[in-house]
Amino acid sequence: FASKSLPLTAQISTFAGLNLRRRTFTTITAAMGDDSGMDAVQRRLMFDDECILVDENDNVLGHDTKYNCHLMEKIEKDNLLHRAFSVFLFNSKYELLLQQRSETKVTFPLVWTNTCCSHPLYRESELIPENALGVRNAAQRKLLDELGIPAEDVPVDEFTTLGRMLYKAPSDGKWGEHEVDYLLFLVRDVAVNPNPDEVADIRYVNQEELKELLRKADAGEEGLKLSPWFRLVVDNFLFKWWDHVQKGTLNEAIDMKTIHKLI
């Protein structure tokens, strides 16, 4: 309400300012659609993080918000494709660490997936192309963010970058993924302290235990769901690469020349 003690011109100015703020708020709300229920942490990440836009040959084209990069409307209309990574961390018993994504995640909440999945950001340290150092820097950052694993426990030089795949996957009617995904392997015994904003649960599995999880997911048992990118890696690469991990011959599996198109 305008104050009666203010001159008329000041009252008009006050109303104008209030109306401008209302219009601005309305415009922002409309642009965000039905995102009012988005978790505050996820909202910050969606609007603050700038993903790296690439073409199908993984050449950098520019950048856009994580929000825009995951809108299926933008993916389909503008063919937005961004760079991503998937970390597969094994302990000294060659068991793979899996995580269940948090319930508050915007895309694919509560699905089970590999150790850590995220995006290098459009910043100098994560754009370094030599030996995918920028991607490995991003992976180290997110292992701390998501799982509480300090950088010194996962040195970037210890990551093996095995290959890249290009895929597209809808999450629901609004959100989805369209990524050139770098596949990173690491064998380390680490202490894990999951961030509940990112991770609902974790577990280590051997090959037979993972096959049982796949069976349950395929049968729809226990409401178990796997992320589409994890399933693509499992179906196309994981078990043969896992054998290389156990034999100590992982370098024989590296192929960074090919981008496997799994759409």
mmCIF file of C-alpha atoms in Angstrom:
data_model
loop_
_atom_site.group_PDB
_atom_site.id
_atom_site.type_symbol
_atom_site.label_atom_id
_atom_site.label_comp_id
_atom_site.label_asym_id
_atom_site.label_seq_id
_atom_site.Cartn_x
_atom_site.Cartn_y
_atom_site.Cartn_z
ATOM 1 C CA PHE A 1 0.000 0.000 0.000
ATOM 2 C CA ALA A 2 1.180 3.552 -0.690
ATOM 3 C CA SER A 3 1.834 5.703 2.342
ATOM 4 C CA LYS A 4 -0.525 8.672 2.803
ATOM 5 C CA SER A 5 2.459 10.669 4.057
ATOM 6 C CA LEU A 6 4.150 10.476 0.643
ATOM 7 C CA PRO A 7 3.487 13.040 -2.103
ATOM 8 C CA LEU A 8 1.302 11.806 -4.956
ATOM 9 C CA THR A 9 4.245 11.600 -7.383
ATOM 10 C CA ALA A 10 6.165 9.460 -4.910
ATOM 11 C CA GLN A 11 3.104 7.203 -4.419
ATOM 12 C CA ILE A 12 2.843 6.741 -8.210
ATOM 13 C CA SER A 13 6.555 5.962 -8.374
ATOM 14 C CA THR A 14 6.179 3.421 -5.553
ATOM 15 C CA PHE A 15 3.276 1.688 -7.306
ATOM 16 C CA ALA A 16 5.241 1.670 -10.561
ATOM 17 C CA GLY A 17 8.192 0.034 -8.810
ATOM 18 C CA LEU A 18 5.955 -2.580 -7.212
ATOM 19 C CA ASN A 19 4.259 -3.322 -10.534
ATOM 20 C CA LEU A 20 7.615 -3.619 -12.252
ATOM 21 C CA ARG A 21 8.773 -6.105 -9.636
ATOM 22 C CA ARG A 22 5.506 -8.034 -9.986
ATOM 23 C CA ARG A 23 5.880 -8.143 -13.784
ATOM 24 C CA THR A 24 9.514 -9.237 -13.473
ATOM 25 C CA PHE A 25 8.595 -11.990 -11.007
ATOM 26 C CA THR A 26 5.739 -13.108 -13.265
ATOM 27 C CA THR A 27 8.040 -13.191 -16.274
ATOM 28 C CA ILE A 28 10.663 -15.247 -14.425
ATOM 29 C CA THR A 29 8.024 -17.629 -13.078
ATOM 30 C CA ALA A 30 6.490 -18.086 -16.530
ATOM 31 C CA ALA A 31 9.893 -18.745 -18.060
ATOM 32 C CA MET A 32 10.535 -21.416 -15.443
ATOM 33 C CA GLY A 33 7.206 -23.103 -16.100
ATOM 34 C CA ASP A 34 6.262 -25.494 -13.306
ATOM 35 C CA ASP A 35 9.710 -25.457 -11.705
ATOM 36 C CA SER A 36 8.514 -23.839 -8.478
ATOM 37 C CA GLY A 37 8.898 -27.163 -6.694
ATOM 38 C CA MET A 38 12.537 -27.580 -7.729
ATOM 39 C CA ASP A 39 14.916 -28.137 -4.832
ATOM 40 C CA ALA A 40 16.908 -24.961 -4.030
ATOM 41 C CA VAL A 41 20.279 -26.667 -4.502
ATOM 42 C CA GLN A 42 19.251 -28.167 -7.823
ATOM 43 C CA ARG A 43 17.788 -24.837 -8.940
ATOM 44 C CA ARG A 44 21.108 -23.098 -8.262
ATOM 45 C CA LEU A 45 23.016 -25.729 -10.212
ATOM 46 C CA MET A 46 20.567 -25.624 -13.109
ATOM 47 C CA PHE A 47 20.870 -21.862 -13.561
ATOM 48 C CA ASP A 48 24.456 -21.178 -12.427
ATOM 49 C CA ASP A 49 26.309 -24.060 -14.094
ATOM 50 C CA GLU A 50 27.289 -23.516 -17.741
ATOM 51 C CA CYS A 51 27.666 -26.752 -19.707
ATOM 52 C CA ILE A 52 29.982 -27.059 -22.708
ATOM 53 C CA LEU A 53 28.097 -27.235 -26.003
ATOM 54 C CA VAL A 54 29.685 -29.497 -28.630
ATOM 55 C CA ASP A 55 28.939 -30.903 -32.057
ATOM 56 C CA GLU A 56 28.741 -34.629 -32.798
ATOM 57 C CA ASN A 57 32.529 -34.702 -33.216
ATOM 58 C CA ASP A 58 32.967 -33.209 -29.718
ATOM 59 C CA ASN A 59 34.195 -29.848 -31.024
ATOM 60 C CA VAL A 60 33.387 -27.009 -28.601
ATOM 61 C CA LEU A 61 30.666 -24.691 -29.939
ATOM 62 C CA GLY A 62 29.963 -22.546 -26.873
ATOM 63 C CA HIS A 63 28.064 -22.896 -23.637
ATOM 64 C CA ASP A 64 24.584 -22.747 -22.121
ATOM 65 C CA THR A 65 22.966 -23.255 -18.737
ATOM 66 C CA LYS A 66 22.481 -26.714 -17.372
ATOM 67 C CA TYR A 67 18.765 -25.837 -17.351
ATOM 68 C CA ASN A 68 18.583 -25.215 -21.105
ATOM 69 C CA CYS A 69 20.836 -28.160 -21.936
ATOM 70 C CA HIS A 70 18.411 -30.556 -20.233
ATOM 71 C CA LEU A 71 15.111 -29.239 -21.593
ATOM 72 C CA MET A 72 13.870 -31.780 -24.152
ATOM 73 C CA GLU A 73 12.208 -28.940 -26.056
ATOM 74 C CA LYS A 74 15.595 -27.242 -26.503
ATOM 75 C CA ILE A 75 17.344 -30.530 -27.216
ATOM 76 C CA GLU A 76 14.881 -31.391 -29.966
ATOM 77 C CA LYS A 77 14.414 -27.898 -31.398
ATOM 78 C CA ASP A 78 18.011 -26.647 -31.259
ATOM 79 C CA ASN A 79 19.772 -30.023 -31.203
ATOM 80 C CA LEU A 80 21.624 -28.950 -28.053
ATOM 81 C CA LEU A 81 24.413 -31.417 -27.335
ATOM 82 C CA HIS A 82 26.711 -31.040 -24.346
ATOM 83 C CA ARG A 83 29.799 -32.704 -22.918
ATOM 84 C CA ALA A 84 29.502 -35.049 -19.931
ATOM 85 C CA PHE A 85 31.446 -37.719 -18.076
ATOM 86 C CA SER A 86 30.705 -40.964 -16.261
ATOM 87 C CA VAL A 87 33.110 -42.220 -13.589
ATOM 88 C CA PHE A 88 33.428 -45.922 -12.759
ATOM 89 C CA LEU A 89 35.358 -46.287 -9.504
ATOM 90 C CA PHE A 90 36.494 -49.745 -8.366
ATOM 91 C CA ASN A 91 37.986 -50.737 -5.020
ATOM 92 C CA SER A 92 40.980 -53.041 -4.631
ATOM 93 C CA LYS A 93 38.620 -56.042 -4.722
ATOM 94 C CA TYR A 94 37.514 -54.829 -8.165
ATOM 95 C CA GLU A 95 34.019 -54.074 -6.959
ATOM 96 C CA LEU A 96 32.253 -51.182 -8.685
ATOM 97 C CA LEU A 97 30.806 -48.331 -6.624
ATOM 98 C CA LEU A 98 27.232 -47.488 -7.633
ATOM 99 C CA GLN A 99 25.093 -44.591 -6.492
ATOM 100 C CA GLN A 100 21.374 -44.010 -6.377
ATOM 101 C CA ARG A 101 20.615 -40.469 -7.463
ATOM 102 C CA SER A 102 18.889 -38.205 -4.963
ATOM 103 C CA GLU A 103 15.126 -37.819 -4.971
ATOM 104 C CA THR A 104 15.605 -34.076 -5.576
ATOM 105 C CA LYS A 105 17.598 -34.508 -8.811
ATOM 106 C CA VAL A 106 15.839 -32.815 -11.732
ATOM 107 C CA THR A 107 16.684 -35.567 -14.209
ATOM 108 C CA PHE A 108 16.378 -39.264 -13.397
ATOM 109 C CA PRO A 109 15.714 -39.025 -9.635
ATOM 110 C CA LEU A 110 16.224 -42.199 -7.571
ATOM 111 C CA VAL A 111 17.684 -44.232 -10.434
ATOM 112 C CA TRP A 112 20.787 -46.325 -9.838
ATOM 113 C CA THR A 113 23.833 -45.501 -11.899
ATOM 114 C CA ASN A 114 27.619 -45.631 -11.991
ATOM 115 C CA THR A 115 29.812 -43.959 -9.373
ATOM 116 C CA CYS A 116 29.485 -40.354 -10.533
ATOM 117 C CA CYS A 117 27.897 -38.726 -13.583
ATOM 118 C CA SER A 118 28.037 -35.032 -14.367
ATOM 119 C CA HIS A 119 29.393 -32.345 -16.703
ATOM 120 C CA PRO A 120 32.622 -30.457 -17.187
ATOM 121 C CA LEU A 121 31.741 -26.780 -16.988
ATOM 122 C CA TYR A 122 32.632 -23.924 -19.300
ATOM 123 C CA ARG A 123 35.662 -22.802 -17.314
ATOM 124 C CA GLU A 124 39.362 -22.812 -18.135
ATOM 125 C CA SER A 125 40.340 -25.737 -15.929
ATOM 126 C CA GLU A 126 37.628 -27.987 -17.387
ATOM 127 C CA LEU A 127 38.131 -27.065 -21.048
ATOM 128 C CA ILE A 128 41.739 -28.323 -21.265
ATOM 129 C CA PRO A 129 41.726 -30.727 -24.250
ATOM 130 C CA GLU A 130 45.080 -32.478 -23.752
ATOM 131 C CA ASN A 131 44.426 -36.075 -22.706
ATOM 132 C CA ALA A 132 40.927 -34.992 -21.616
ATOM 133 C CA LEU A 133 42.476 -33.189 -18.640
ATOM 134 C CA GLY A 134 39.554 -30.756 -18.385
ATOM 135 C CA VAL A 135 37.109 -33.649 -18.108
ATOM 136 C CA ARG A 136 39.276 -35.388 -15.514
ATOM 137 C CA ASN A 137 39.472 -32.164 -13.497
ATOM 138 C CA ALA A 138 35.672 -31.984 -13.559
ATOM 139 C CA ALA A 139 35.386 -35.614 -12.476
ATOM 140 C CA GLN A 140 37.663 -34.983 -9.506
ATOM 141 C CA ARG A 141 35.540 -31.947 -8.532
ATOM 142 C CA LYS A 142 32.261 -33.875 -8.696
ATOM 143 C CA LEU A 143 33.543 -36.891 -6.771
ATOM 144 C CA LEU A 144 34.068 -34.460 -3.908
ATOM 145 C CA ASP A 145 30.728 -32.680 -4.445
ATOM 146 C CA GLU A 146 28.635 -35.836 -4.697
ATOM 147 C CA LEU A 147 30.472 -38.449 -2.658
ATOM 148 C CA GLY A 148 32.762 -36.467 -0.358
ATOM 149 C CA ILE A 149 35.892 -38.042 -1.828
ATOM 150 C CA PRO A 150 38.764 -35.546 -1.455
ATOM 151 C CA ALA A 151 40.861 -34.660 -4.490
ATOM 152 C CA GLU A 152 44.032 -36.209 -3.049
ATOM 153 C CA ASP A 153 42.285 -39.602 -2.921
ATOM 154 C CA VAL A 154 41.399 -39.477 -6.635
ATOM 155 C CA PRO A 155 44.364 -37.874 -8.450
ATOM 156 C CA VAL A 156 43.528 -36.812 -11.988
ATOM 157 C CA ASP A 157 46.525 -38.766 -13.293
ATOM 158 C CA GLU A 158 44.961 -41.975 -11.986
ATOM 159 C CA PHE A 159 41.861 -41.740 -14.202
ATOM 160 C CA THR A 160 41.868 -43.839 -17.368
ATOM 161 C CA THR A 161 39.775 -42.212 -20.097
ATOM 162 C CA LEU A 162 38.551 -45.219 -22.066
ATOM 163 C CA GLY A 163 36.291 -43.724 -24.685
ATOM 164 C CA ARG A 164 33.318 -41.544 -25.572
ATOM 165 C CA MET A 165 29.708 -42.247 -26.454
ATOM 166 C CA LEU A 166 26.967 -40.025 -27.836
ATOM 167 C CA TYR A 167 23.422 -40.722 -26.665
ATOM 168 C CA LYS A 168 20.025 -39.083 -26.156
ATOM 169 C CA ALA A 169 17.588 -40.074 -23.403
ATOM 170 C CA PRO A 170 14.358 -38.443 -22.152
ATOM 171 C CA SER A 171 13.846 -38.383 -18.386
ATOM 172 C CA ASP A 172 10.177 -37.368 -18.439
ATOM 173 C CA GLY A 173 8.030 -35.138 -20.619
ATOM 174 C CA LYS A 174 10.147 -32.068 -19.872
ATOM 175 C CA TRP A 175 13.727 -33.106 -19.090
ATOM 176 C CA GLY A 176 16.318 -35.312 -20.723
ATOM 177 C CA GLU A 177 19.937 -35.825 -21.726
ATOM 178 C CA HIS A 178 21.821 -35.377 -25.012
ATOM 179 C CA GLU A 179 25.493 -35.864 -24.343
ATOM 180 C CA VAL A 180 28.932 -36.762 -25.576
ATOM 181 C CA ASP A 181 29.863 -38.788 -22.507
ATOM 182 C CA TYR A 182 33.498 -39.463 -21.510
ATOM 183 C CA LEU A 183 33.894 -42.822 -19.768
ATOM 184 C CA LEU A 184 36.459 -42.709 -16.954
ATOM 185 C CA PHE A 185 37.759 -45.673 -14.928
ATOM 186 C CA LEU A 186 39.617 -45.506 -11.632
ATOM 187 C CA VAL A 187 40.804 -48.162 -9.152
ATOM 188 C CA ARG A 188 41.193 -46.704 -5.645
ATOM 189 C CA ASP A 189 40.166 -47.556 -2.114
ATOM 190 C CA VAL A 190 38.444 -44.412 -0.851
ATOM 191 C CA ALA A 191 36.327 -43.234 2.048
ATOM 192 C CA VAL A 192 32.887 -42.160 0.846
ATOM 193 C CA ASN A 193 30.696 -39.519 2.497
ATOM 194 C CA PRO A 194 27.689 -39.003 0.186
ATOM 195 C CA ASN A 195 26.069 -35.590 -0.201
ATOM 196 C CA PRO A 196 22.305 -36.116 0.377
ATOM 197 C CA ASP A 197 21.507 -33.322 -2.089
ATOM 198 C CA GLU A 198 23.054 -35.493 -4.782
ATOM 199 C CA VAL A 199 23.021 -39.110 -3.624
ATOM 200 C CA ALA A 200 20.309 -41.194 -1.963
ATOM 201 C CA ASP A 201 22.318 -44.410 -1.495
ATOM 202 C CA ILE A 202 25.523 -46.187 -2.502
ATOM 203 C CA ARG A 203 26.715 -49.752 -2.771
ATOM 204 C CA TYR A 204 29.658 -51.751 -4.129
ATOM 205 C CA VAL A 205 28.891 -54.650 -6.472
ATOM 206 C CA ASN A 206 30.865 -57.396 -8.129
ATOM 207 C CA GLN A 207 30.001 -58.580 -11.633
ATOM 208 C CA GLU A 208 27.483 -61.183 -10.500
ATOM 209 C CA GLU A 209 25.739 -58.735 -8.164
ATOM 210 C CA LEU A 210 25.456 -56.212 -10.981
ATOM 211 C CA LYS A 211 23.947 -58.862 -13.258
ATOM 212 C CA GLU A 212 21.335 -59.525 -10.564
ATOM 213 C CA LEU A 213 20.545 -55.790 -10.408
ATOM 214 C CA LEU A 214 20.113 -55.800 -14.186
ATOM 215 C CA ARG A 215 17.747 -58.757 -13.938
ATOM 216 C CA LYS A 216 15.643 -57.012 -11.276
ATOM 217 C CA ALA A 217 15.519 -53.789 -13.282
ATOM 218 C CA ASP A 218 14.427 -55.668 -16.401
ATOM 219 C CA ALA A 219 11.760 -57.523 -14.413
ATOM 220 C CA GLY A 220 10.528 -54.359 -12.685
ATOM 221 C CA GLU A 221 11.275 -55.811 -9.257
ATOM 222 C CA GLU A 222 11.582 -53.617 -6.161
ATOM 223 C CA GLY A 223 10.963 -50.525 -8.273
ATOM 224 C CA LEU A 224 14.609 -50.709 -9.345
ATOM 225 C CA LYS A 225 15.574 -48.404 -12.221
ATOM 226 C CA LEU A 226 18.923 -47.799 -13.910
ATOM 227 C CA SER A 227 20.035 -44.634 -15.666
ATOM 228 C CA PRO A 228 19.953 -44.926 -19.476
ATOM 229 C CA TRP A 229 23.612 -43.954 -19.894
ATOM 230 C CA PHE A 230 24.705 -46.561 -17.340
ATOM 231 C CA ARG A 231 22.651 -49.197 -19.120
ATOM 232 C CA LEU A 232 24.253 -48.268 -22.454
ATOM 233 C CA VAL A 233 27.725 -48.652 -20.948
ATOM 234 C CA VAL A 234 26.752 -51.958 -19.329
ATOM 235 C CA ASP A 235 25.281 -53.355 -22.541
ATOM 236 C CA ASN A 236 28.120 -52.242 -24.802
ATOM 237 C CA PHE A 237 31.361 -52.035 -22.843
ATOM 238 C CA LEU A 238 31.371 -52.565 -19.102
ATOM 239 C CA PHE A 239 31.965 -56.267 -18.541
ATOM 240 C CA LYS A 240 34.815 -56.576 -21.044
ATOM 241 C CA TRP A 241 36.422 -53.440 -19.593
ATOM 242 C CA TRP A 242 35.880 -54.810 -16.084
ATOM 243 C CA ASP A 243 37.844 -57.913 -17.090
ATOM 244 C CA HIS A 244 40.690 -55.640 -18.204
ATOM 245 C CA VAL A 245 40.559 -53.903 -14.798
ATOM 246 C CA GLN A 246 41.001 -57.245 -13.030
ATOM 247 C CA LYS A 247 43.821 -58.313 -15.366
ATOM 248 C CA GLY A 248 45.637 -54.983 -15.111
ATOM 249 C CA THR A 249 45.375 -54.505 -18.891
ATOM 250 C CA LEU A 250 42.934 -51.572 -18.979
ATOM 251 C CA ASN A 251 45.169 -49.508 -21.290
ATOM 252 C CA GLU A 252 44.537 -52.077 -24.017
ATOM 253 C CA ALA A 253 40.868 -51.044 -24.092
ATOM 254 C CA ILE A 254 41.429 -47.300 -24.640
ATOM 255 C CA ASP A 255 39.835 -45.873 -27.795
ATOM 256 C CA MET A 256 39.592 -42.095 -27.786
ATOM 257 C CA LYS A 257 39.387 -41.788 -31.581
ATOM 258 C CA THR A 258 35.869 -43.194 -31.821
ATOM 259 C CA ILE A 259 32.684 -41.530 -30.573
ATOM 260 C CA HIS A 260 30.220 -44.396 -30.245
ATOM 261 C CA LYS A 261 26.808 -43.166 -31.379
ATOM 262 C CA LEU A 262 24.281 -45.073 -29.270
ATOM 263 C CA ILE A 263 21.079 -43.176 -30.044
#
